[in-house]
XYZ file of C-alpha atoms in Angstrom:
677
model
C -56.219 -27.812 -12.754
C -52.990 -29.777 -13.287
C -49.749 -28.152 -12.361
C -48.260 -27.041 -15.704
C -44.860 -28.246 -14.544
C -46.090 -31.809 -14.164
C -47.287 -31.812 -17.749
C -43.650 -31.808 -18.843
C -41.688 -34.973 -19.397
C -39.989 -35.849 -16.056
C -36.518 -35.427 -17.527
C -37.432 -32.002 -18.922
C -38.993 -31.015 -15.626
C -35.901 -31.956 -13.655
C -33.668 -30.019 -16.020
C -35.950 -27.009 -15.654
C -35.895 -27.256 -11.870
C -32.122 -27.562 -11.758
C -31.706 -24.603 -14.139
C -34.305 -22.360 -12.474
C -33.008 -23.542 -9.132
C -33.389 -23.400 -5.462
C -33.112 -20.361 -3.254
C -29.329 -20.674 -3.140
C -29.091 -20.512 -6.928
C -31.501 -17.580 -6.942
C -29.391 -15.817 -4.362
C -26.231 -16.403 -6.392
C -28.072 -15.121 -9.451
C -29.059 -11.878 -7.686
C -25.570 -11.226 -6.342
C -24.054 -12.161 -9.674
C -26.138 -9.513 -11.434
C -25.268 -6.968 -8.760
C -21.581 -7.784 -9.173
C -21.844 -7.494 -12.950
C -23.321 -4.022 -12.624
C -20.545 -2.985 -10.275
C -17.974 -4.513 -12.587
C -19.187 -2.346 -15.439
C -18.219 0.674 -13.363
C -14.663 -0.612 -12.928
C -13.332 -1.650 -16.327
C -10.267 -3.806 -16.758
C -7.169 -1.662 -17.153
C -3.687 -2.295 -18.454
C -0.870 -2.291 -15.893
C 0.316 1.103 -17.140
C -3.237 2.416 -16.919
C -3.657 1.198 -13.350
C -0.344 2.686 -12.250
C -1.017 5.976 -14.032
C -4.514 6.411 -12.615
C -3.405 5.486 -9.090
C -0.428 7.851 -9.243
C -2.306 10.801 -10.727
C -5.287 10.489 -8.381
C -3.053 10.081 -5.328
C -0.810 12.990 -6.304
C -3.789 15.255 -6.927
C -5.283 14.300 -3.572
C -2.052 14.837 -1.658
C -1.218 18.122 -3.364
C -4.683 19.379 -2.439
C -4.409 18.176 1.159
C -0.880 19.545 1.387
C -1.984 22.974 0.175
C -4.446 23.114 3.078
C -1.605 22.590 5.539
C -2.716 19.160 6.740
C 0.764 17.690 6.231
C 2.824 20.687 7.349
C 3.057 19.520 10.958
C 4.510 16.156 9.892
C 6.981 17.702 7.474
C 8.197 19.990 10.256
C 8.671 17.021 12.590
C 10.841 15.360 9.953
C 12.777 18.616 9.545
C 13.419 18.741 13.306
C 14.501 15.092 13.293
C 17.063 15.787 10.565
C 18.321 18.910 12.370
C 18.961 16.842 15.490
C 20.506 13.948 13.577
C 23.075 15.872 11.547
C 26.542 16.659 12.980
C 26.868 19.868 15.004
C 29.099 22.695 13.829
C 31.773 23.997 16.217
C 31.145 27.240 18.107
C 31.385 30.365 15.977
C 34.699 32.017 16.943
C 33.409 35.482 16.023
C 30.742 35.552 18.746
C 30.482 35.688 22.512
C 27.286 35.634 24.560
C 27.170 37.305 27.946
C 24.327 35.493 29.665
C 22.515 36.802 32.699
C 21.929 33.700 34.823
C 19.775 32.987 37.853
C 22.865 33.496 40.025
C 23.390 36.904 38.437
C 19.795 37.825 39.209
C 20.300 36.839 42.828
C 23.489 38.892 42.997
C 22.512 42.021 41.059
C 18.719 41.967 41.199
C 16.221 42.445 38.379
C 15.940 44.550 36.390
C 19.633 45.369 36.371
C 20.455 48.858 37.507
C 21.811 51.308 34.957
C 25.128 51.375 36.819
C 25.567 47.574 36.776
C 24.837 47.442 33.059
C 27.121 50.440 32.364
C 29.953 48.782 34.268
C 29.559 45.586 32.238
C 29.581 47.533 28.958
C 32.646 49.458 30.054
C 34.518 46.287 30.928
C 33.766 44.841 27.486
C 34.657 48.029 25.586
C 38.088 48.057 27.169
C 39.011 45.017 25.027
C 37.887 46.498 21.658
C 34.951 44.306 20.595
C 33.776 44.691 16.999
C 30.189 45.208 18.147
C 28.040 44.843 21.239
C 24.410 43.840 20.966
C 22.265 44.642 23.983
C 19.308 42.236 24.008
C 17.763 44.031 26.995
C 14.981 46.608 27.065
C 16.260 49.968 28.365
C 13.518 52.392 27.378
C 13.204 53.396 31.024
C 15.970 54.318 33.425
C 16.798 52.037 36.351
C 18.688 54.248 38.765
C 21.269 54.701 39.925
C 23.778 55.325 37.158
C 21.577 56.565 34.309
C 24.201 59.077 33.035
C 26.869 56.382 33.103
C 24.687 54.079 30.999
C 23.874 56.815 28.468
C 27.581 57.414 27.994
C 28.152 53.742 27.244
C 25.132 53.547 24.909
C 26.588 56.328 22.773
C 29.424 54.040 21.658
C 29.200 53.651 17.833
C 29.528 49.859 17.983
C 26.530 49.279 20.304
C 23.213 47.949 18.937
C 19.994 48.080 20.974
C 16.566 46.464 20.570
C 12.924 47.352 20.276
C 9.657 45.596 19.499
C 6.079 46.528 18.845
C 5.376 47.185 22.504
C 8.682 48.473 23.844
C 10.621 51.477 22.564
C 14.395 51.392 22.115
C 16.801 53.248 24.444
C 15.997 56.918 23.846
C 19.555 57.976 23.069
C 20.225 55.414 20.323
C 19.985 56.482 16.657
C 17.723 54.448 14.368
C 20.693 52.935 12.493
C 21.713 51.147 15.687
C 18.325 49.719 16.607
C 16.955 46.307 15.608
C 13.761 44.475 16.487
C 14.165 41.299 18.539
C 10.870 39.660 17.642
C 11.172 35.917 16.991
C 8.789 34.247 14.560
C 7.540 30.865 15.767
C 5.892 28.242 13.615
C 2.285 27.133 14.231
C 3.531 24.218 16.365
C 5.739 26.443 18.503
C 9.457 26.077 17.598
C 11.591 28.874 16.148
C 12.697 27.741 12.676
C 12.733 31.017 10.739
C 14.815 34.169 10.817
C 12.803 37.298 10.090
C 15.472 39.657 8.762
C 13.402 42.690 7.708
C 9.839 43.856 7.339
C 8.112 47.026 6.330
C 5.715 49.027 8.470
C 4.235 52.375 7.525
C 6.579 52.543 4.539
C 9.689 52.098 6.671
C 11.958 49.036 6.589
C 12.756 47.608 10.007
C 15.889 45.501 10.571
C 16.276 42.604 12.942
C 18.670 42.683 15.889
C 20.900 39.986 14.330
C 20.899 41.692 10.933
C 21.939 45.038 12.467
C 24.894 43.361 14.183
C 25.837 41.521 10.961
C 25.672 44.735 8.908
C 27.918 46.568 11.373
C 30.462 43.731 11.531
C 30.554 43.004 7.796
C 30.839 46.667 6.830
C 34.038 46.727 8.850
C 35.161 43.860 6.554
C 34.133 45.786 3.452
C 31.183 43.478 2.688
C 27.943 45.284 1.900
C 24.726 43.618 0.661
C 23.241 44.233 -2.771
C 19.785 43.494 -4.120
C 19.681 41.440 -7.335
C 17.096 42.043 -10.112
C 15.151 39.015 -8.837
C 14.822 40.523 -5.356
C 17.389 38.241 -3.723
C 20.066 39.709 -1.442
C 23.577 39.093 -2.736
C 26.028 39.490 0.099
C 29.591 38.231 -0.040
C 29.541 34.517 -0.817
C 25.829 34.175 -0.136
C 22.613 34.740 -2.031
C 19.657 35.104 0.325
C 16.409 33.893 -1.266
C 13.328 34.788 0.765
C 11.051 32.082 2.107
C 7.616 31.642 0.598
C 4.561 30.184 2.285
C 5.185 26.858 0.482
C 8.969 26.544 0.765
C 10.103 23.035 1.665
C 7.538 21.406 3.936
C 5.711 24.652 4.653
C 2.224 25.226 3.294
C 0.356 27.854 5.291
C 2.902 30.033 7.116
C 2.849 33.817 7.093
C 5.862 34.575 4.902
C 5.569 38.358 5.034
C 8.781 40.328 5.343
C 12.150 38.948 4.329
C 12.536 35.565 6.001
C 15.072 32.771 5.691
C 15.084 29.317 7.244
C 17.216 29.341 10.371
C 20.196 27.015 10.060
C 21.201 26.244 13.636
C 24.839 25.468 14.332
C 24.211 23.185 17.292
C 21.957 22.653 20.266
C 24.633 23.420 22.851
C 27.779 25.556 22.524
C 26.833 27.120 19.213
C 28.624 30.152 20.665
C 30.870 30.620 23.676
C 28.936 31.863 26.712
C 30.096 33.670 29.835
C 28.102 35.112 32.720
C 27.579 38.701 33.743
C 29.404 38.017 36.978
C 32.442 36.775 35.069
C 32.537 39.987 33.035
C 32.227 42.247 36.070
C 34.796 40.189 37.990
C 37.238 40.464 35.042
C 37.356 36.670 34.601
C 36.885 36.712 30.805
C 40.112 36.474 28.758
C 40.625 39.595 26.601
C 41.094 37.519 23.444
C 37.522 36.235 23.864
C 36.312 39.818 23.442
C 38.702 41.519 21.074
C 37.278 41.996 17.561
C 34.283 39.790 18.492
C 30.566 40.466 18.441
C 29.237 40.429 21.986
C 25.552 39.679 22.617
C 24.238 40.490 26.085
C 20.939 39.012 27.248
C 19.207 36.951 29.853
C 19.471 33.171 29.860
C 17.700 32.740 33.196
C 14.495 30.710 32.647
C 12.638 32.737 35.291
C 12.687 35.821 33.053
C 10.720 33.945 30.370
C 12.823 34.813 27.310
C 13.130 31.131 26.318
C 11.696 29.406 23.262
C 11.110 26.033 21.631
C 13.487 24.971 18.854
C 13.889 21.888 16.621
C 15.955 20.389 19.451
C 13.207 20.699 22.047
C 11.369 17.375 21.650
C 14.318 15.187 22.694
C 16.371 17.612 24.748
C 16.688 17.498 28.524
C 16.576 21.310 28.286
C 13.718 21.940 25.864
C 14.095 25.735 25.786
C 16.722 27.950 24.206
C 17.289 31.505 25.430
C 16.313 34.320 23.099
C 19.788 35.835 23.095
C 21.276 32.479 22.069
C 18.771 32.195 19.196
C 19.745 35.695 18.045
C 23.375 34.596 18.195
C 22.497 31.536 16.068
C 20.858 33.845 13.515
C 23.837 36.168 13.524
C 26.227 33.248 13.102
C 24.205 31.986 10.125
C 24.486 35.368 8.400
C 28.213 35.693 9.037
C 28.983 32.089 8.071
C 27.067 32.396 4.819
C 28.574 35.736 3.781
C 32.178 35.110 4.867
C 32.602 31.335 4.897
C 30.115 30.330 2.214
C 28.224 28.059 4.628
C 25.175 26.909 2.661
C 21.825 28.504 3.257
C 18.763 26.303 3.062
C 17.388 25.988 -0.455
C 14.088 24.649 -1.776
C 12.532 23.367 -4.947
C 9.868 25.246 -6.832
C 6.274 24.118 -6.450
C 6.323 22.435 -9.854
C 9.446 20.434 -9.071
C 7.997 19.356 -5.722
C 4.828 18.114 -7.411
C 6.937 16.188 -9.922
C 8.916 14.708 -6.996
C 5.701 13.587 -5.275
C 4.352 12.178 -8.532
C 7.543 10.194 -9.129
C 7.222 8.439 -5.776
C 3.514 7.742 -6.180
C 4.296 6.175 -9.552
C 7.007 4.107 -7.872
C 4.676 2.907 -5.138
C 1.942 2.028 -7.620
C 4.347 0.234 -9.972
C 5.906 -1.812 -7.166
C 2.462 -2.778 -5.880
C 1.455 -3.957 -9.364
C 4.515 -6.018 -10.237
C 5.293 -7.463 -6.792
C 2.495 -9.967 -6.341
C 3.895 -11.897 -3.370
C 3.071 -10.128 -0.069
C 6.512 -10.659 1.442
C 8.223 -9.436 -1.718
C 5.923 -6.413 -1.806
C 6.739 -5.550 1.799
C 10.475 -6.017 1.223
C 10.609 -3.955 -1.976
C 8.381 -1.252 -0.488
C 10.628 -1.032 2.559
C 13.602 -0.736 0.227
C 11.877 2.009 -1.745
C 11.082 3.984 1.399
C 14.679 3.456 2.478
C 15.882 5.008 -0.771
C 13.549 7.960 -0.170
C 14.910 8.387 3.364
C 18.520 8.306 2.193
C 17.811 10.676 -0.702
C 16.022 13.179 1.513
C 18.754 12.925 4.127
C 21.524 13.378 1.579
C 19.857 16.467 0.134
C 19.314 17.834 3.637
C 23.002 17.470 4.424
C 23.553 19.638 1.328
C 21.167 22.212 2.907
C 18.180 21.256 0.774
C 14.768 20.833 2.371
C 12.395 18.827 0.198
C 9.068 17.125 0.982
C 9.365 13.738 2.666
C 6.046 12.909 4.308
C 4.024 13.644 1.177
C 6.052 11.270 -1.058
C 5.853 8.567 1.625
C 2.095 8.930 1.764
C 1.982 8.981 -2.030
C 3.939 5.724 -2.180
C 1.714 4.085 0.433
C -1.644 5.347 -0.840
C -0.942 4.688 -4.513
C 0.429 1.251 -3.665
C -2.592 0.496 -1.503
C -4.880 1.636 -4.289
C -3.209 -0.700 -6.747
C -3.363 -3.568 -4.253
C -7.063 -2.818 -3.746
C -7.619 -2.811 -7.502
C -5.735 -6.081 -7.823
C -7.918 -7.522 -5.060
C -10.996 -6.318 -6.951
C -9.622 -7.734 -10.174
C -8.814 -11.045 -8.506
C -12.285 -11.164 -7.010
C -13.772 -10.444 -10.393
C -11.640 -13.097 -12.051
C -12.524 -15.560 -9.330
C -16.192 -14.740 -9.797
C -15.817 -15.442 -13.515
C -14.042 -18.708 -12.848
C -16.623 -19.815 -10.332
C -19.393 -18.821 -12.708
C -17.783 -21.000 -15.341
C -16.913 -23.986 -13.182
C -19.434 -23.716 -10.357
C -18.494 -25.628 -7.226
C -17.885 -28.930 -8.961
C -14.128 -28.647 -9.179
C -11.712 -30.579 -7.010
C -9.589 -28.428 -4.684
C -6.433 -29.389 -6.571
C -7.860 -28.327 -9.928
C -9.321 -25.154 -8.429
C -5.944 -24.204 -6.963
C -4.164 -24.915 -10.231
C -6.710 -22.876 -12.162
C -6.575 -19.927 -9.795
C -2.788 -19.819 -9.697
C -2.766 -19.741 -13.507
C -5.605 -17.240 -13.846
C -3.469 -14.556 -15.507
C -2.705 -16.941 -18.355
C -6.218 -18.328 -18.603
C -8.362 -15.221 -18.267
C -8.581 -12.827 -21.171
C -11.130 -10.039 -21.562
C -13.364 -11.545 -18.892
C -13.395 -14.967 -20.575
C -11.402 -18.130 -20.639
C -9.957 -18.195 -24.151
C -10.419 -21.412 -26.071
C -7.487 -23.786 -25.871
C -6.743 -27.125 -27.449
C -5.878 -29.866 -25.019
C -6.097 -33.617 -24.551
C -8.620 -34.587 -21.902
C -10.588 -37.596 -20.755
C -14.343 -37.055 -20.888
C -16.808 -38.955 -18.699
C -20.576 -39.135 -19.170
C -23.078 -40.844 -16.849
C -26.774 -41.618 -17.127
C -29.393 -43.579 -15.182
C -31.042 -46.623 -16.688
C -34.839 -46.456 -17.006
C -35.005 -43.092 -15.242
C -38.185 -42.090 -17.040
C -39.973 -45.134 -15.612
C -38.771 -44.357 -12.083
C -39.703 -40.664 -12.327
C -43.299 -41.521 -13.227
C -43.696 -43.359 -9.918
C -42.523 -40.507 -7.631
C -43.849 -37.018 -6.822
C -41.601 -34.293 -8.314
C -40.449 -32.987 -4.910
C -39.450 -36.442 -3.685
C -37.879 -37.188 -7.055
C -35.734 -34.064 -6.876
C -34.538 -34.854 -3.350
C -33.747 -38.453 -4.301
C -31.924 -37.385 -7.456
C -29.868 -34.805 -5.581
C -28.532 -37.524 -3.291
C -27.381 -39.426 -6.358
C -25.840 -36.372 -8.045
C -24.106 -35.349 -4.823
C -22.444 -38.757 -4.720
C -21.270 -38.348 -8.314
C -19.895 -34.889 -7.555
C -17.902 -36.107 -4.575
C -16.427 -39.010 -6.537
C -15.401 -36.761 -9.457
C -13.734 -34.286 -7.125
C -11.903 -37.071 -5.288
C -10.425 -38.141 -8.618
C -9.318 -34.594 -9.585
C -11.931 -33.986 -12.251
C -14.488 -31.276 -12.815
C -18.191 -31.558 -13.503
C -18.893 -29.388 -16.487
C -22.669 -29.725 -16.382
C -25.561 -31.733 -15.014
C -27.630 -33.410 -17.703
C -30.803 -34.023 -15.763
C -30.107 -37.457 -14.265
C -26.454 -37.537 -15.287
C -23.278 -35.541 -15.490
C -20.647 -34.498 -17.989
C -17.225 -34.513 -16.343
C -13.700 -33.910 -17.597
C -10.235 -34.890 -16.439
C -7.289 -32.796 -17.604
C -8.977 -29.386 -17.789
C -8.717 -26.468 -17.547
C -4.925 -26.719 -17.140
C -3.529 -28.301 -20.301
C -1.431 -31.431 -19.794
C 1.956 -31.262 -21.473
C 3.423 -34.694 -20.840
C 2.085 -38.136 -21.930
C 2.354 -39.301 -18.317
C -0.048 -36.559 -17.237
C -2.583 -37.494 -19.924
C -2.322 -41.147 -18.873
C -2.905 -40.131 -15.249
C -6.085 -38.283 -16.249
C -7.324 -41.379 -18.077
C -6.565 -43.551 -15.045
C -8.403 -41.097 -12.741
C -11.466 -41.103 -15.010
C -11.718 -44.920 -15.235
C -11.062 -45.263 -11.511
C -13.762 -42.662 -10.946
C -16.258 -44.777 -12.914
C -15.535 -47.871 -10.821
C -15.755 -45.867 -7.593
C -19.172 -44.627 -8.709
C -20.201 -48.256 -8.951
C -19.025 -48.944 -5.395
C -20.783 -45.874 -3.991
C -23.970 -46.640 -5.876
C -24.176 -50.038 -4.214
C -24.066 -48.310 -0.820
C -26.719 -45.785 -1.901
C -28.982 -48.524 -3.231
C -28.858 -50.371 0.079
C -29.793 -47.187 1.948
C -32.576 -46.357 -0.496
C -33.947 -49.879 -0.326
C -34.203 -49.587 3.462
C -36.062 -46.275 3.040
C -38.429 -47.687 0.422
C -36.901 -45.640 -2.399
C -36.109 -46.932 -5.896
C -32.780 -48.639 -6.566
C -31.040 -47.914 -9.820
C -28.409 -48.836 -12.380
C -26.174 -46.396 -14.193
C -24.009 -46.214 -17.300
C -20.622 -44.533 -17.730
C -18.913 -43.623 -21.003
C -15.259 -42.562 -21.048
C -13.095 -41.383 -23.931
C -9.664 -39.727 -24.148
C -8.861 -37.393 -26.987
C -8.389 -33.791 -28.142
C -10.990 -31.177 -27.231
C -11.334 -27.397 -27.242
C -12.257 -25.858 -23.862
C -13.148 -22.283 -23.021
C -15.929 -19.796 -22.424
C -19.202 -20.101 -24.263
C -21.681 -17.236 -24.298
C -21.246 -13.566 -23.425
C -20.305 -11.574 -20.361
C -23.877 -11.614 -19.073
C -24.091 -15.409 -19.227
C -21.017 -17.573 -19.439
C -20.509 -21.297 -19.472
C -17.315 -23.287 -19.434
C -17.766 -25.342 -22.576
C -15.931 -28.308 -24.031
C -16.422 -29.230 -27.649
C -14.913 -31.720 -30.028
C -15.362 -35.219 -31.370
C -13.948 -36.696 -28.175
C -16.877 -35.250 -26.216
C -19.358 -36.792 -28.632
C -17.688 -40.224 -28.521
C -17.750 -40.297 -24.699
C -21.458 -39.429 -24.751
C -22.171 -42.129 -27.355
C -20.235 -44.738 -25.343
C -22.465 -44.072 -22.365
C -25.681 -44.518 -24.400
C -24.704 -47.339 -26.732
C -26.086 -50.891 -26.308
C -28.366 -49.760 -23.469
C -29.866 -53.210 -23.022
C -26.460 -54.837 -22.713
C -26.005 -54.317 -18.977
C -25.902 -56.874 -16.205
C -24.099 -54.973 -13.442
C -25.015 -52.037 -11.242
C -22.690 -49.734 -13.171
C -21.501 -50.296 -16.710
C -18.250 -48.517 -17.592
C -17.356 -48.405 -21.292
C -14.134 -47.036 -22.735
C -12.561 -46.935 -26.198
C -9.179 -48.218 -27.299
C -7.744 -44.657 -27.145
C -8.291 -44.697 -23.372
C -7.275 -48.322 -22.939
C -3.811 -47.707 -24.407
C -3.183 -45.211 -21.625
C -4.298 -47.465 -18.737
C -3.124 -50.857 -20.022
C -2.553 -53.509 -17.328
C -4.147 -51.353 -14.610
C -7.736 -52.534 -15.092
C -9.514 -55.752 -16.026
C -11.490 -55.147 -19.229
C -13.851 -57.048 -21.488
C -13.515 -56.489 -25.225
C -16.823 -55.739 -26.911
C -15.252 -55.234 -30.307
C -15.798 -52.475 -32.854
C -19.216 -50.843 -32.508
C -21.073 -48.358 -34.682
C -21.902 -45.396 -32.475
C -24.705 -43.004 -33.259
C -23.538 -40.197 -35.514
C -20.150 -41.800 -36.186
C -19.165 -43.043 -39.631
C -16.239 -45.070 -38.340
C -16.448 -47.975 -35.928
C -15.124 -47.465 -32.381
C -13.309 -50.289 -30.604
C -15.152 -50.589 -27.270
C -14.140 -52.174 -23.960
C -16.060 -52.698 -20.733
C -14.078 -52.045 -17.542
C -14.716 -54.826 -15.021
C -12.404 -54.060 -12.107
C -9.065 -52.684 -11.062
C -6.175 -54.988 -11.883
C -5.059 -57.000 -8.863
C -1.514 -56.255 -7.813
C 0.834 -58.876 -6.440
C 0.106 -59.464 -2.756
C -3.286 -57.769 -2.818
C -6.485 -59.411 -1.652
C -8.601 -60.253 -4.717
C -11.332 -57.769 -5.399
C -14.912 -58.893 -5.560
C -16.225 -59.358 -9.103
C -18.851 -56.947 -10.387
C -22.204 -57.598 -8.779
C -24.971 -58.530 -11.190
C -27.971 -56.385 -10.591
C -31.563 -57.470 -11.192
C -33.846 -55.288 -13.266
C -36.165 -53.097 -11.196
C -39.657 -54.424 -10.772
C -42.307 -52.944 -13.018
C-alpha cells in the first residue's frame, strides 16, 4: 500500500513535515506544553501585587519562625554587639565592691573564718556605710569567731543572701535577706535581672533589690504599684519583661524581670580587696554613705558568669558580686537619676515593623532592575535599618533587627525570583513567536524592550514601516517529483539553512517558512522612528537578496558535485506600512505581519515567473528603490499588474551592488540554464 504521505502534493507534504516536525520540534512542543501548564499556576501580577504577596508571605513565615525561637539566638547576638559598641557609663559613685581575690584566698584561706569576716564588717561599719550586702553563704559557722560575726550580722544595714539550696544566716530577719540567683539566657549570658518571684504564696526579693530598697528608703523613695502592674519608683517606671520582649521569643519570663542595663564591662563600680579593707588601706570617703557589696571575685571559687561582653573580652567572665552591683546600680540610676530602662514595642508594632521592611525589600527588588543598582540600594536600605536600630538602642529601646533583615532579603529574593520567572516566561513567549530565526542584534533589541512589547502574554499589534522579503524556488514541484521525500527534506533544509543565515547576517527575521521559501522582515519587531533607519532596513533587505544569489551559486556547485539538483530562486521585496503582533491565543501563538505591503512583496516574488535568466531574480518596487537610490544597479521593468492588485506597481530588477569609486568591478549576474527535464 502506498504511503499516505506520498499521495500528497510534494509542496503540501513538505509543509506538513516542517509543521509536524522532527524530534527537536516535538521536544520543544512537549516542554512548551509543560511550561504553559506551570505558567497557569503562576499568573501575571501587577507590581503592587507582587510586592504585597512577597511581603505578606515573608512576614507570615518569619513571624511564625520567630515565635518558635529560631531567631532568638541571632537577635541576642545583635543585642550583645550593641551593648559592647555603645559608650560605657562612669563608675557608680554610690557603690563599692569588696572583692575576695585569689591572693586573699591564699592569705586567709577558704571559706573565710567567722572572725576574718567579722573583722572586715567591723572595719567597714566604722565609716558609716549606707548598707552592706554580704554575697557570701553563712548558714554554717566557720570557727573561730562565730559570736563576733553574729554581732556584726545584727547591724540593721546588713543584707544577706539565700538561694534554693542554701539557707540564709540564721540570725538575719527575713526583711534583710535576698536571693542571689542569676537568670541566664538559653545561650549562657546574664542579660536579665530577676527582681522578685513568688513561691508558696510568698514574694521573694533579690539581693540587689533588697539593697536598693534599704538605700532608697533612707532617701524617702518607696516603690508603688500602678493599676497596670508596673512598679512606679521615683523617676522610673519598671515594666516587667514578657517572653517576647525585644528579640526574645521563648524565655521563661516568670517573676518580675527587667532587662539588665550594664554600665560598663570594667570599672562599673569601684573595687577594693579584702586585704585592703583589713589593712585599713581604703579611704573612708569611699565607704561613707555608700552601699558596700562583699563577694568573691576569684575565678577558682566558680562564682563567675558569661555576659554580653564575653565573646570579645580577654576576660570572658564577670564575678557574681559585680553583676549584682550592676543590677543595683541600674535600679538606683533609674529611680534617682532617671537613667532610661530598656523599653520594647508591643507584638503588634513589632510585626508592623517587620512588615514595613519586607515591603521595602520587595519594592526595591521590583523597581531596581540592574543588579549593581539593586545591590547598592539594598545595602543602603540595610544601612538605614542598622542606623535606625542603633539609634533606638542608644535611647534604651530594643527592637527586632535580624527578623527585618531577613524579611528584606527573603522578600527581595522572592521578587527577584518572580521577575526571573516572568522574564523566562516572556522570553519563552518571544521565542515561541520568533523561533530561532532572529539575528542576535534584533533578538537583543527585542528582549531589552520586552516590557514595552509584551502585554497580557502577547505582543500587541503595532503599526510600523518595514521591508518585507519573500523567496521561492523555481520549478520546485518538478524537482520534488524526482527525489525521495527523505532526501528531498534533507536537501531542502540545506537551502533553507542558507537563507536563514543570510537573513540573520543582514539583521532581519524569518517570520515563517513557506515550504520551499521564506517570509522575512526587516525593521521588526522594534519600530523604526527615523527615515534613515527605514532606509537602512531597505538596504539590508536588498543586500540580503543579492547575498542569497551569491550563496546559492556556491550551494549549486556543491550539489552538482554530489549529484543533487541545482536550482534557481526568486526574491520579492517591498517597503511599506504593516501591522505586526501576536496572532492566535495563549495556547498557540504566531508572530504575524499583515498589510498590503506584505501582499505586494509576495506578488513581486511570484510575478512574471518565466521572465528569469539569472540564478536569483530580485524584484523591488519604486517604494523600496527611493530608499536605496544609487546604491544598487537596477533594471526598470515598468508598471506591472500584480495579482490581486487594482493599481499597477512600478517594478525594478536588482542586478548588482553599485560600484564605488576605487572598487574592483563586480561580476555581472550569471545567467543560469534551465534544469534538464
